[in-house]
PDB file of C-alpha atoms in Angstrom:
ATOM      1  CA  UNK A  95     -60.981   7.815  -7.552  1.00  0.00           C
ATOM      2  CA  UNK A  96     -60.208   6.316 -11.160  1.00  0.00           C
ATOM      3  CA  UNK A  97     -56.836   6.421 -13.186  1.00  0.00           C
ATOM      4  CA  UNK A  98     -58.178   9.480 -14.697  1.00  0.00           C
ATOM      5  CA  UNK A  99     -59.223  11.860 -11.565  1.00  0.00           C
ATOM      6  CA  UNK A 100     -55.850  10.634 -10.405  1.00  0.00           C
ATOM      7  CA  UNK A 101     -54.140  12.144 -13.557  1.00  0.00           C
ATOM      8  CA  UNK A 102     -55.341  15.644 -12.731  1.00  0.00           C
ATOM      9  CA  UNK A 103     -53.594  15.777  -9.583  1.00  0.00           C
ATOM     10  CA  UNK A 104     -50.259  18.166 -10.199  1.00  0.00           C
ATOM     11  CA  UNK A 105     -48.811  14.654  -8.076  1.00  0.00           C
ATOM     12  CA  UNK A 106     -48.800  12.281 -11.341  1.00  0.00           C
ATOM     13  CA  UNK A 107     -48.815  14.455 -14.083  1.00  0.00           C
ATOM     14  CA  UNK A 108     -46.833  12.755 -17.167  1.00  0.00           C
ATOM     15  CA  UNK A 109     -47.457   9.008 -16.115  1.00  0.00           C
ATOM     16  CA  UNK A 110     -49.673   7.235 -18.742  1.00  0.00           C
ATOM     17  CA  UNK A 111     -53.493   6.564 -17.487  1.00  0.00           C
ATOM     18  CA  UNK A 112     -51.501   2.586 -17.926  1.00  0.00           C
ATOM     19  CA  UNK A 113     -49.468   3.872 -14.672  1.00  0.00           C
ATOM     20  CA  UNK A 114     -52.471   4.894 -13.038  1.00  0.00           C
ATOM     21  CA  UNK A 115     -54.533   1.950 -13.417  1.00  0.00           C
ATOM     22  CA  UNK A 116     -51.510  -0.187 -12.296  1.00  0.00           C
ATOM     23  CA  UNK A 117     -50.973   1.934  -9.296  1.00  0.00           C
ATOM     24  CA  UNK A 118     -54.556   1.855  -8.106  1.00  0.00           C
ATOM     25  CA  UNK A 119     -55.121  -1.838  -8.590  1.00  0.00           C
ATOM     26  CA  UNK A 120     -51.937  -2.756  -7.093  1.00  0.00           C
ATOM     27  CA  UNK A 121     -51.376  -0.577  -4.375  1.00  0.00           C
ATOM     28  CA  UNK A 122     -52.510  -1.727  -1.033  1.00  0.00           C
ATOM     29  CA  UNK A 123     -55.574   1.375  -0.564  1.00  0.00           C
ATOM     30  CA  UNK A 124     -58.775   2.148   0.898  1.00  0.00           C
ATOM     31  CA  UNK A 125     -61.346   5.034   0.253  1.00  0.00           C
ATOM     32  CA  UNK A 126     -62.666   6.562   3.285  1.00  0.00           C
ATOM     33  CA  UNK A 127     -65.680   9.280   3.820  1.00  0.00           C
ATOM     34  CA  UNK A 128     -66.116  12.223   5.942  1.00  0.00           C
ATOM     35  CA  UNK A 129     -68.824  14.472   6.972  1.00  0.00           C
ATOM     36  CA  UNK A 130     -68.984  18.242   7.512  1.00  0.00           C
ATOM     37  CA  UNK A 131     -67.229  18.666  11.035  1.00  0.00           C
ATOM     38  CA  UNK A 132     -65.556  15.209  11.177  1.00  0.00           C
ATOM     39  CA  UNK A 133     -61.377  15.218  11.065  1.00  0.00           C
ATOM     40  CA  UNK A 134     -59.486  13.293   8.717  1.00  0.00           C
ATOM     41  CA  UNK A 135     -56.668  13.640  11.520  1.00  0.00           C
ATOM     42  CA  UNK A 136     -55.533  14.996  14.611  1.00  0.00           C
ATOM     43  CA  UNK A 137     -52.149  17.034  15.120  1.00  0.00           C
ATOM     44  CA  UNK A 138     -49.758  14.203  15.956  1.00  0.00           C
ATOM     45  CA  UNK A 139     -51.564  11.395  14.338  1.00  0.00           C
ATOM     46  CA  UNK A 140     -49.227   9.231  12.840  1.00  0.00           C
ATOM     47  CA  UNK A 141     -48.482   9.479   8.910  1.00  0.00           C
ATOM     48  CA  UNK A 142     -47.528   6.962   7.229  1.00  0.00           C
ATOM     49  CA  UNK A 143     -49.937   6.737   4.003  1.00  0.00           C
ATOM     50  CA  UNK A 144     -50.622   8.506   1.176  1.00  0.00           C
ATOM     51  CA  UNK A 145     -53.838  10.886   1.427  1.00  0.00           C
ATOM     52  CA  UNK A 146     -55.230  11.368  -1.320  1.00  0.00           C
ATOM     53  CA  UNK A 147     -58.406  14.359  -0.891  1.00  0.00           C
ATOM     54  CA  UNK A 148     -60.595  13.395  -3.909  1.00  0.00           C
ATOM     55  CA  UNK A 149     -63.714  15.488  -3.175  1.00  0.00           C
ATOM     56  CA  UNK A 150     -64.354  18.371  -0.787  1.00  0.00           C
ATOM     57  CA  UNK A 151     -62.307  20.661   1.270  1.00  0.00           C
ATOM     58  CA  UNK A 152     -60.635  20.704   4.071  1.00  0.00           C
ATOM     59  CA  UNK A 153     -59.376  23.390   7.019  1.00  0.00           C
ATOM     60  CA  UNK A 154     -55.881  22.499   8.430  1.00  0.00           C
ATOM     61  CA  UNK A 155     -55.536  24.124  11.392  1.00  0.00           C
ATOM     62  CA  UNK A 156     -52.511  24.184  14.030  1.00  0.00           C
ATOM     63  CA  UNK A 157     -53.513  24.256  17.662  1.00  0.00           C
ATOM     64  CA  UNK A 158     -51.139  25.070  20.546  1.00  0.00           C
ATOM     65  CA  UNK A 159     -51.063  23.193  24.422  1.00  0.00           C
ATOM     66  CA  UNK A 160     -53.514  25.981  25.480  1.00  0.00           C
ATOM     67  CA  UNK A 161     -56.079  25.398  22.932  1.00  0.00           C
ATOM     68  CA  UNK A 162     -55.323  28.200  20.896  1.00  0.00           C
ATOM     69  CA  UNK A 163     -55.688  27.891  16.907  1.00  0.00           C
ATOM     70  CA  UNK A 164     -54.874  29.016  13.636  1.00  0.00           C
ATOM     71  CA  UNK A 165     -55.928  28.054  10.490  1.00  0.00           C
ATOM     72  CA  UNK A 166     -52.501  27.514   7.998  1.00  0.00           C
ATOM     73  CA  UNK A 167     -54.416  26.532   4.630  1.00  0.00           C
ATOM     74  CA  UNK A 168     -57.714  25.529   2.947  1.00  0.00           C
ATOM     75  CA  UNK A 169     -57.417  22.897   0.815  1.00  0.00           C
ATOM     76  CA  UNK A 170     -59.257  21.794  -1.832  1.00  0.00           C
ATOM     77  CA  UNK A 171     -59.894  18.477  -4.288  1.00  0.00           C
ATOM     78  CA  UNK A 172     -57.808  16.941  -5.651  1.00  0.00           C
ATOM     79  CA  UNK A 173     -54.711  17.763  -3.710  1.00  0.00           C
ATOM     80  CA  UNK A 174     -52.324  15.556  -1.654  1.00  0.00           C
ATOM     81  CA  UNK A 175     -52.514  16.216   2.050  1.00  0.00           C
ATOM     82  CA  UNK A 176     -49.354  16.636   4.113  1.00  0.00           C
ATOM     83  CA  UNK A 177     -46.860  15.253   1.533  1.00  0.00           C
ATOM     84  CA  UNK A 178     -43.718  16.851   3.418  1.00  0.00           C
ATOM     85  CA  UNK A 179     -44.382  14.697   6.621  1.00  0.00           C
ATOM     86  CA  UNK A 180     -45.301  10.893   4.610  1.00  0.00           C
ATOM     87  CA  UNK A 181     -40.878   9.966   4.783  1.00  0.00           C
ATOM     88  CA  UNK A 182     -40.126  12.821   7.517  1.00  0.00           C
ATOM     89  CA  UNK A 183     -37.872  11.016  10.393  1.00  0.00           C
ATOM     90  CA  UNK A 184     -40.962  12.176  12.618  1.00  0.00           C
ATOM     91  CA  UNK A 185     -43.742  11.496  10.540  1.00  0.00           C
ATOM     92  CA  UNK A 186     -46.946  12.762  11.952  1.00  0.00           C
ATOM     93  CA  UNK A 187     -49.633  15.346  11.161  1.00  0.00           C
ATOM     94  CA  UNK A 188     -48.653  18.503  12.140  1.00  0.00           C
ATOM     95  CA  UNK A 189     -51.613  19.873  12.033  1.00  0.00           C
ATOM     96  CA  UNK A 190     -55.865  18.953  12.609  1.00  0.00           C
ATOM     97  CA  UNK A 191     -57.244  18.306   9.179  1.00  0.00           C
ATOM     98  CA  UNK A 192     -61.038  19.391   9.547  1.00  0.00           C
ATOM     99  CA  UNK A 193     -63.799  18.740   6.845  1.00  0.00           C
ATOM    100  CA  UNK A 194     -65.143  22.081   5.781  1.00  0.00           C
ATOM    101  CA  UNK A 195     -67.478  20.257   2.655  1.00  0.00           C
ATOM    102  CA  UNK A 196     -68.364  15.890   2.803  1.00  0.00           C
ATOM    103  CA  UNK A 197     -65.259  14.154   1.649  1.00  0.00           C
ATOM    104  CA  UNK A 198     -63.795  11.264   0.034  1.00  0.00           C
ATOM    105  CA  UNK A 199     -60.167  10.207   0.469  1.00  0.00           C
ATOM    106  CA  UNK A 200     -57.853   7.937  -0.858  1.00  0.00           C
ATOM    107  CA  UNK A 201     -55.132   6.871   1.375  1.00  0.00           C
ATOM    108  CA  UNK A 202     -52.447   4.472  -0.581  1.00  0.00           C
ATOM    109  CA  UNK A 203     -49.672   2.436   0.710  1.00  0.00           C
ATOM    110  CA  UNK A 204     -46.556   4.508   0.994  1.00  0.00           C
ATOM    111  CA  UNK A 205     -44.134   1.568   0.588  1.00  0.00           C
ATOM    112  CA  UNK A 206     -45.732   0.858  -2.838  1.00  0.00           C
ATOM    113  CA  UNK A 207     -45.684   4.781  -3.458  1.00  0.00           C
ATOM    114  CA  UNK A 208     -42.327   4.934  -2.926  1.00  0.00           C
ATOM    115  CA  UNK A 209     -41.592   1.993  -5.301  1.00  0.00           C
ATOM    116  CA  UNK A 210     -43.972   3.262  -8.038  1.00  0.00           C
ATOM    117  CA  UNK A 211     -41.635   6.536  -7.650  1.00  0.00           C
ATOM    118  CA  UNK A 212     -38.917   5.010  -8.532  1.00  0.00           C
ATOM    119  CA  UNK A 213     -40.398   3.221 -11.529  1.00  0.00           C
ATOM    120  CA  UNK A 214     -41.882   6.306 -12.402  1.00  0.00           C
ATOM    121  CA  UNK A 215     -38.967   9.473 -12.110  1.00  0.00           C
ATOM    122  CA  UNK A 216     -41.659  11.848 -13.519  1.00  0.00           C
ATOM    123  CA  UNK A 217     -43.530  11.532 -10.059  1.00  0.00           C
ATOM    124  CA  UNK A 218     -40.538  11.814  -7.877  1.00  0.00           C
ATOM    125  CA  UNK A 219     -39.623  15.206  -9.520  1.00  0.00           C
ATOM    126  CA  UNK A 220     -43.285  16.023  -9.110  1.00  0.00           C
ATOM    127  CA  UNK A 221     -43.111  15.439  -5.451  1.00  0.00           C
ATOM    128  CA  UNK A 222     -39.864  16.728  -4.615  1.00  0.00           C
ATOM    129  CA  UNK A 223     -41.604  19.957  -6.530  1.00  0.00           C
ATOM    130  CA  UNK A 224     -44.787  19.417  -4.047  1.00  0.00           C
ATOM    131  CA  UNK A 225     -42.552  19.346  -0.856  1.00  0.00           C
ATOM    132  CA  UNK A 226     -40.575  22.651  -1.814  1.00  0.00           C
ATOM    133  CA  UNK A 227     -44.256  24.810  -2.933  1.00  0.00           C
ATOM    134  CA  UNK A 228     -45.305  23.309   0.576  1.00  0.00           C
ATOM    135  CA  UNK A 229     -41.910  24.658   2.199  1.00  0.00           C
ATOM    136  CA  UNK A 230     -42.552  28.041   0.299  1.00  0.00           C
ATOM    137  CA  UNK A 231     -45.530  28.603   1.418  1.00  0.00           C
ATOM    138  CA  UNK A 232     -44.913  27.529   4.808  1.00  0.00           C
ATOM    139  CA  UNK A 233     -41.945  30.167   4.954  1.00  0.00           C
ATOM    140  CA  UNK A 234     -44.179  32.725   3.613  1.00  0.00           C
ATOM    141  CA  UNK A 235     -46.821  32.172   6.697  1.00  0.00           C
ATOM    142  CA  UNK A 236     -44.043  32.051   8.928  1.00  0.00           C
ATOM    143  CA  UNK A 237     -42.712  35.554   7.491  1.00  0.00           C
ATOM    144  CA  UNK A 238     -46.772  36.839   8.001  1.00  0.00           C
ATOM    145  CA  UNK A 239     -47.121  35.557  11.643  1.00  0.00           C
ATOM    146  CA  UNK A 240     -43.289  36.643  12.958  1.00  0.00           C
ATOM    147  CA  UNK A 241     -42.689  39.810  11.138  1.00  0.00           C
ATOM    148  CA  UNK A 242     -45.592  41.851   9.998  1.00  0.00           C
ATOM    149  CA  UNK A 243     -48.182  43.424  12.324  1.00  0.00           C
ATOM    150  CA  UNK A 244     -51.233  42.358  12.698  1.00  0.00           C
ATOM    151  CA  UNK A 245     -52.717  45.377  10.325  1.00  0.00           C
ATOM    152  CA  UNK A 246     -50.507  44.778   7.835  1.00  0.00           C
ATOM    153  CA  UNK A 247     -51.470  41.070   7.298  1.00  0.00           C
ATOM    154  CA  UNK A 248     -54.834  41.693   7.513  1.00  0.00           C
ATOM    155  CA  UNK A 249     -54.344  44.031   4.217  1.00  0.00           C
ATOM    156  CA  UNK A 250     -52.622  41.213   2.889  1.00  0.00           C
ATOM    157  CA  UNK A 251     -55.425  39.458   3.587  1.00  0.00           C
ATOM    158  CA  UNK A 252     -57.883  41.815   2.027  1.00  0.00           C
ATOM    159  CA  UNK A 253     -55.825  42.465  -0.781  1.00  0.00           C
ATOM    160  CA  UNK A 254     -56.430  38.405  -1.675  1.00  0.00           C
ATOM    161  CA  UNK A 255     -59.925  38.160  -0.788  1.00  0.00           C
ATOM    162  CA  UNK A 256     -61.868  41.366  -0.919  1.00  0.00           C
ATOM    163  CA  UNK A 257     -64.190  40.277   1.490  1.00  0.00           C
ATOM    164  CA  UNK A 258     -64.852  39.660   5.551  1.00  0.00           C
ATOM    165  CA  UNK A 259     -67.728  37.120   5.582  1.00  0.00           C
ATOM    166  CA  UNK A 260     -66.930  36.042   9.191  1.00  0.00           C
ATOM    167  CA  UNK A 261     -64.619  37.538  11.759  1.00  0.00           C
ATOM    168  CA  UNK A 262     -64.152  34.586  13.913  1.00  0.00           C
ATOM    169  CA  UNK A 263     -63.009  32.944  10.729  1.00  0.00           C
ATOM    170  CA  UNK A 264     -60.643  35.823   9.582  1.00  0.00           C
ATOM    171  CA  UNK A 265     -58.987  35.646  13.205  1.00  0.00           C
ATOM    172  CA  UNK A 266     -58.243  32.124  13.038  1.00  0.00           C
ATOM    173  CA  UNK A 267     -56.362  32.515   9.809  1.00  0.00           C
ATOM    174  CA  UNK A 268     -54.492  35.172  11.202  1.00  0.00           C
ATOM    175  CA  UNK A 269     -53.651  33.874  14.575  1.00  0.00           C
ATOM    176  CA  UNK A 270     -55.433  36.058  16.588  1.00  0.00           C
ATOM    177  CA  UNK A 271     -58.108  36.634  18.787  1.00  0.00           C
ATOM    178  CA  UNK A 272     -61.373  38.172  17.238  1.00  0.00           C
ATOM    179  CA  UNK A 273     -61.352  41.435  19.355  1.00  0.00           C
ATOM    180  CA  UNK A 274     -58.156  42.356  18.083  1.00  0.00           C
ATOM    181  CA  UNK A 275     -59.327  42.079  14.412  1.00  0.00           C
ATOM    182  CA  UNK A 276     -61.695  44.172  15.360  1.00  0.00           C
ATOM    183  CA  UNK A 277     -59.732  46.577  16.749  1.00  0.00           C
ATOM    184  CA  UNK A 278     -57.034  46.366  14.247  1.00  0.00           C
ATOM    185  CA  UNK A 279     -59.689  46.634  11.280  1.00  0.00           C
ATOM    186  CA  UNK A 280     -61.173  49.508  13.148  1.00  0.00           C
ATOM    187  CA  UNK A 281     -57.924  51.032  12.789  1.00  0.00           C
ATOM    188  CA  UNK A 282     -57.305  50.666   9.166  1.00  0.00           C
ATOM    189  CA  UNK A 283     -60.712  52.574   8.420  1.00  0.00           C
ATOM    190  CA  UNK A 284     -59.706  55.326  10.513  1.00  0.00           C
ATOM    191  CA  UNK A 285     -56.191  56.009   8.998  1.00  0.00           C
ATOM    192  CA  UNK A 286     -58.342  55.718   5.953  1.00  0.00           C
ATOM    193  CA  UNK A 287     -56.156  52.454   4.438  1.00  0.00           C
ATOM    194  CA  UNK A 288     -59.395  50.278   4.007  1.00  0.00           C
ATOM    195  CA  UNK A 289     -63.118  51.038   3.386  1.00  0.00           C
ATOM    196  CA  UNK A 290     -65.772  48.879   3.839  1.00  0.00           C
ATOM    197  CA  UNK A 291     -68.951  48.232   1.899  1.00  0.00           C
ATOM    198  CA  UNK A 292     -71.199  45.616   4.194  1.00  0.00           C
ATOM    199  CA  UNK A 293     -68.876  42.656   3.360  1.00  0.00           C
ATOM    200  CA  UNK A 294     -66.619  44.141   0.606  1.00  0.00           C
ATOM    201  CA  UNK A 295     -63.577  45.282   1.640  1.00  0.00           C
ATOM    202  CA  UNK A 296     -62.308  48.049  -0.500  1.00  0.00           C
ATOM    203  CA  UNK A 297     -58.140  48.859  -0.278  1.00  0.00           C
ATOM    204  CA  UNK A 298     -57.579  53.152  -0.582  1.00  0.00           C
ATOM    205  CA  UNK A 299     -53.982  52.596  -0.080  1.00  0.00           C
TER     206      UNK A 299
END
């Protein structure tokens, strides 16, 4: 990554490409790669760096003690991964980070981030901004997974992306188990809420 891929990241917006060229030559940093498959980390790996994703995408996915997932986000480059968790008291992944599509990240000291912050305001309002979209969002998924039935997320769902190119996919987003999508989606044609046309999910409601 170069001072000015790392300008289009919502993270440094209004720093000079100067500020960028400083950071990346004198923060302690390494690029590393990843293949289709491979995990950038593990739920409960430590972090204590800056990632950086600066090509690819990514699945983050929570799994419980009986081996039972669901996917939280897809994220795509450039993006910052975990930011909430980098100065958390308890600061470890919460979640697997999977490669969906090859990968290249930068991970940068976070002792030098957090000085360059403070040289730098415009990024620590950028970043406090970060950690409460992240905090949003997460209180939005928590508000889909506790409170609404499983029918009425997946029209959420469908509502967003149109489509249902895999099922096993679609449950792990939703948190369930792939028979009860079925079931559930079943449903929703019946009572006449959803239609579908191979793939293409059309909403009558």
């Amino acid at each position: 990554m170069n001072a000015i891929q790392l300008l289009q990241l919502p993270l440094f917006q209004g720093i000079s490409e100067a500020a960028a060229r400083q950071l990346l030559a004198e923060a302690p940093n390494s690029v590393r790669r990843y293949k289709e498959g491979n995990f950038i980390a593990r739920q409960g790996d430590p972090c204590r760096s800056l990632y950086i994703l600066c090509t690819g995408n990514v699945r983050a996915q929570m799994e419980n003690a009986e081996g039972k997932q669901v996917t939280i986000d897809r994220i795509s480059a450039p993006e910052v991964l975990a930011p909430a968790f980098i100065f958390a008291s308890e600061n470890r992944f919460p979640v697997n980070i999977e490669v969906q599509e090859s990968c290249e990240v930068l991970v940068l000291d976070k002792n030098y981030f957090l000085e360059f912050m403070h040289s730098q305001p415009v990024i620590m309002k950028n970043f406090i901004g970060m950690i409460s979209d992240r905090s949003l969002f997460l209180s939005k998924k928590l508000n889909e997974f506790a409170l609404q039935s499983l029918k009425s997320r997946l029209l959420n769902y469908l509502k967003i992306n149109k489509r249902i190119d895999n099922q096993q996919e679609v449950a792990f987003i939703l948190g369930v188990a792939r028979p009860s999508l079925a079931r559930a989606l079943s449903e929703l044609i019946a009572e006449k809420k959803v239609s579908m046309n191979g793939k293409e999910a059309i909403i009558t409601e």
